[in-house]
XYZ file of C-alpha atoms in Angstrom:
276
model
C 3.409 -11.033 32.177
C 0.813 -9.661 34.564
C -1.874 -7.339 33.215
C -3.975 -4.933 35.252
C -7.052 -4.533 33.054
C -8.923 -2.555 35.716
C -6.455 0.317 35.430
C -6.365 0.319 31.616
C -9.137 2.945 31.100
C -7.083 5.488 33.057
C -3.741 4.966 31.368
C -4.273 7.441 28.551
C -5.197 10.350 30.811
C -2.378 9.654 33.242
C 0.486 8.818 30.956
C -0.015 10.025 27.381
C 2.040 13.163 27.972
C 4.407 11.878 30.647
C 8.183 12.028 30.014
C 10.080 9.000 28.761
C 10.359 6.440 31.537
C 13.736 5.979 33.185
C 15.021 3.117 31.058
C 18.532 1.730 30.770
C 20.127 2.666 27.389
C 19.777 -0.857 25.951
C 16.098 -1.026 26.892
C 15.478 2.429 25.474
C 17.060 1.312 22.171
C 14.762 -1.734 22.045
C 11.746 0.479 22.644
C 12.897 2.938 19.997
C 13.255 0.177 17.398
C 9.873 -1.263 18.339
C 8.046 2.074 18.350
C 9.473 2.922 14.933
C 8.299 -0.455 13.631
C 4.764 0.229 14.836
C 4.821 3.766 13.418
C 6.129 2.618 10.041
C 3.340 0.038 9.831
C 0.435 2.424 10.338
C 2.185 5.141 8.315
C 2.572 3.036 5.181
C -0.914 1.517 5.385
C -2.431 4.932 6.055
C -0.754 6.259 2.929
C -1.935 3.290 0.868
C -5.533 3.844 1.949
C -5.283 7.570 1.273
C -4.656 6.721 -2.387
C -8.344 5.769 -2.556
C -9.444 9.333 -1.715
C -11.651 10.466 -4.619
C -11.574 6.991 -6.217
C -13.859 4.947 -3.930
C -16.604 2.804 -5.507
C -19.280 4.991 -3.889
C -19.031 8.205 -1.867
C -19.784 6.511 1.467
C -16.966 3.985 1.068
C -14.622 6.630 -0.332
C -15.130 8.525 2.934
C -14.790 5.354 5.020
C -11.419 4.526 3.452
C -10.218 8.099 3.903
C -11.319 8.151 7.540
C -9.508 4.881 8.287
C -6.403 6.353 6.646
C -6.672 9.426 8.877
C -7.094 7.269 11.998
C -3.937 5.339 11.130
C -1.975 8.523 10.433
C -3.124 9.897 13.803
C -1.785 6.770 15.524
C 1.400 7.140 13.486
C 2.020 10.674 14.715
C 1.790 9.636 18.371
C 4.226 6.786 17.754
C 6.767 8.870 15.801
C 6.602 11.594 18.466
C 7.361 9.024 21.157
C 10.135 7.508 19.034
C 11.721 10.951 18.647
C 11.704 11.373 22.436
C 13.194 7.923 22.983
C 15.953 8.669 20.473
C 16.723 12.029 22.070
C 18.795 13.329 19.168
C 16.625 16.261 18.218
C 14.880 14.591 15.318
C 11.146 15.197 14.925
C 8.211 13.105 13.763
C 8.659 14.666 10.312
C 12.310 13.611 10.179
C 11.422 10.042 11.114
C 8.592 9.838 8.607
C 10.156 11.604 5.644
C 13.936 11.469 5.902
C 14.741 7.778 6.390
C 15.763 5.309 3.695
C 13.681 2.259 2.742
C 15.919 -0.244 4.587
C 15.283 1.658 7.818
C 11.523 1.078 7.583
C 10.392 -1.982 9.568
C 6.758 -2.320 8.488
C 5.468 -5.813 7.614
C 5.230 -6.538 3.887
C 1.427 -6.732 3.940
C 0.845 -3.011 4.395
C 3.002 -1.976 1.431
C 1.110 -4.182 -1.039
C -0.713 -2.233 -3.781
C -4.391 -1.353 -3.412
C -5.430 -3.487 -6.399
C -9.210 -3.477 -6.786
C -11.705 -2.911 -3.953
C -11.603 -6.621 -3.043
C -7.800 -6.545 -2.687
C -7.965 -3.469 -0.447
C -10.707 -5.021 1.691
C -8.788 -8.268 2.184
C -5.535 -6.443 3.013
C -7.431 -4.304 5.530
C -9.282 -7.280 7.012
C -6.057 -9.245 7.553
C -4.415 -6.190 9.132
C -7.428 -5.295 11.287
C -7.677 -8.883 12.523
C -4.144 -8.446 13.850
C -4.195 -4.767 14.822
C -7.352 -4.806 16.945
C -6.264 -7.718 19.136
C -2.689 -6.380 19.205
C -3.865 -3.031 20.594
C -6.015 -4.773 23.201
C -2.856 -6.373 24.564
C -0.591 -3.349 24.087
C -2.865 -1.108 26.171
C -1.698 -3.161 29.150
C 2.004 -2.678 28.379
C 4.296 -1.718 31.237
C 5.506 1.132 28.998
C 3.056 3.902 29.848
C 3.332 5.770 26.564
C 2.779 2.722 24.355
C -0.120 1.692 26.580
C -1.702 5.127 26.249
C -1.292 5.220 22.466
C -2.834 1.743 22.190
C -5.746 2.696 24.406
C -6.422 5.805 22.347
C -6.271 3.871 19.055
C -8.299 0.845 20.151
C -11.719 2.468 19.762
C -10.938 3.479 16.179
C -9.554 0.010 15.460
C -12.803 -1.560 16.691
C -14.634 0.378 13.971
C -12.071 -0.669 11.367
C -12.361 -4.391 12.058
C -16.165 -4.180 12.039
C -16.105 -2.376 8.671
C -13.649 -4.707 6.911
C -15.302 -7.842 8.365
C -18.717 -6.796 7.070
C -17.241 -6.183 3.613
C -15.533 -9.585 3.510
C -18.885 -11.202 4.275
C -20.667 -9.045 1.697
C -18.156 -9.819 -1.060
C -17.694 -13.504 -0.234
C -21.402 -14.242 0.047
C -22.385 -11.789 -2.695
C -22.394 -12.083 -6.467
C -20.344 -14.525 -8.512
C -17.969 -11.704 -9.514
C -17.514 -10.342 -5.971
C -16.765 -13.837 -4.719
C -14.203 -14.448 -7.476
C -12.477 -11.163 -6.668
C -12.298 -11.692 -2.921
C -11.037 -15.253 -3.432
C -8.316 -13.898 -5.729
C -7.446 -11.292 -3.085
C -7.106 -14.033 -0.458
C -4.799 -15.972 -2.797
C -2.617 -12.876 -3.355
C -2.488 -11.496 0.183
C -2.731 -14.431 2.580
C 1.010 -15.245 2.195
C 1.727 -11.894 3.891
C -0.431 -12.607 6.961
C 2.073 -14.779 8.855
C 4.677 -12.038 9.311
C 2.282 -10.032 11.469
C 2.545 -12.656 14.217
C 6.210 -13.632 13.788
C 8.182 -11.916 16.525
C 11.505 -10.283 15.691
C 14.514 -10.300 17.989
C 13.476 -6.894 19.313
C 9.950 -8.093 20.029
C 11.207 -11.234 21.767
C 13.539 -9.146 23.944
C 10.683 -6.832 24.967
C 8.533 -9.877 25.700
C 11.228 -11.205 28.045
C 11.312 -7.807 29.770
C 7.544 -7.981 30.264
C 6.898 -4.871 28.166
C 4.718 -6.557 25.518
C 2.640 -9.721 25.280
C 3.376 -12.949 23.424
C 2.021 -12.653 19.887
C 0.800 -16.254 20.019
C -1.956 -15.013 22.339
C -2.919 -12.355 19.816
C -2.887 -14.919 16.999
C -5.356 -17.145 18.820
C -7.871 -14.304 19.049
C -7.194 -13.242 15.474
C -7.570 -16.771 14.085
C -10.895 -17.178 15.867
C -12.205 -13.925 14.416
C -11.029 -14.744 10.884
C -12.590 -18.218 11.074
C -15.918 -16.736 12.177
C -15.982 -14.131 9.393
C -14.821 -16.521 6.668
C -17.476 -19.047 7.676
C -20.191 -16.422 7.367
C -18.708 -15.292 4.044
C -18.610 -18.947 2.863
C -14.870 -18.554 2.158
C -12.069 -21.036 2.767
C -9.003 -20.181 4.866
C -5.808 -21.143 2.979
C -3.900 -23.984 4.590
C -0.189 -24.843 4.680
C 1.049 -22.130 2.330
C 4.441 -20.405 2.247
C 4.501 -17.199 4.269
C 6.470 -14.171 3.071
C 8.558 -12.233 5.602
C 11.382 -9.722 5.865
C 9.632 -6.349 6.107
C 9.978 -6.152 9.894
C 13.720 -6.711 9.382
C 14.028 -4.004 6.711
C 13.808 -6.250 3.615
C 10.984 -4.945 1.476
C 9.230 -5.483 -1.830
C 9.786 -3.054 -4.690
C 6.528 -1.332 -3.754
C 7.950 0.451 -0.694
C 10.482 2.383 -2.769
C 7.719 3.859 -4.934
C 5.661 4.742 -1.849
C 8.573 6.560 -0.214
C 9.466 8.378 -3.425
C 6.013 9.904 -3.438
C 5.796 10.437 0.317
C 9.216 12.000 0.772
C 9.460 14.146 -2.350
C 8.153 17.354 -0.790
C 10.223 17.134 2.407
C 13.418 16.309 0.540
C 12.826 18.973 -2.118
C 11.862 21.652 0.429
C 13.551 20.704 3.757
C 12.065 21.963 6.995
C 8.383 21.612 6.212
C 6.233 20.562 9.192
C 3.537 17.861 9.233
């Protein structure tokens, strides 16, 4: 897959509002499935983080968590809007977010895991950011103009997110005895969900063959290097040879997603027609 990095800074301005590209029906279906997967991922994590609003350990971090949640929801809206256009059946971003069943959501299992304590939330965010930032860097060079534009727009925010969660991992790992114990427990609980982020589904492999997206092994190399650097500074050990959970990107979820959707979808299902 050839990338034109020199043109990347102009993609957003040129293509963010352009019509859906002239794809064959089978390609359009692949892109629809993929765009929904990306939207579901940031939607569910954004909601999880929003649960911290008013409950953060200190006001500054309460606001930081809320702002990251808002950034992810903003990315979600662009993706659901594009998905609605790709589908072309008159559904809106609200329909896609609030009127689908749990098995239709294709987010990885990591993002639906409970907030736990602050250490759990930090580790979940750090693992996600270490994927998301490098993923967006590649996606901004996609041959699909709309996905490229959305990635370019979201990359700057993601660069702040990965800086924030990395600094907290270092602070907790190399902090007090209690903070270290908590972040080590968070690693033990959440690391098994990290592998799914880089495991490509059939849809992702098909789009890779079409040259629309990059090979996730390239993203994993960058992510692994970043995680190793941060863990070394935090004096933490990276788990080795453990069983990785998967299934979320194929629609098989933990019990947690059902509770999230019950809360998220209540208003829209009780009072149909409300707008985001």
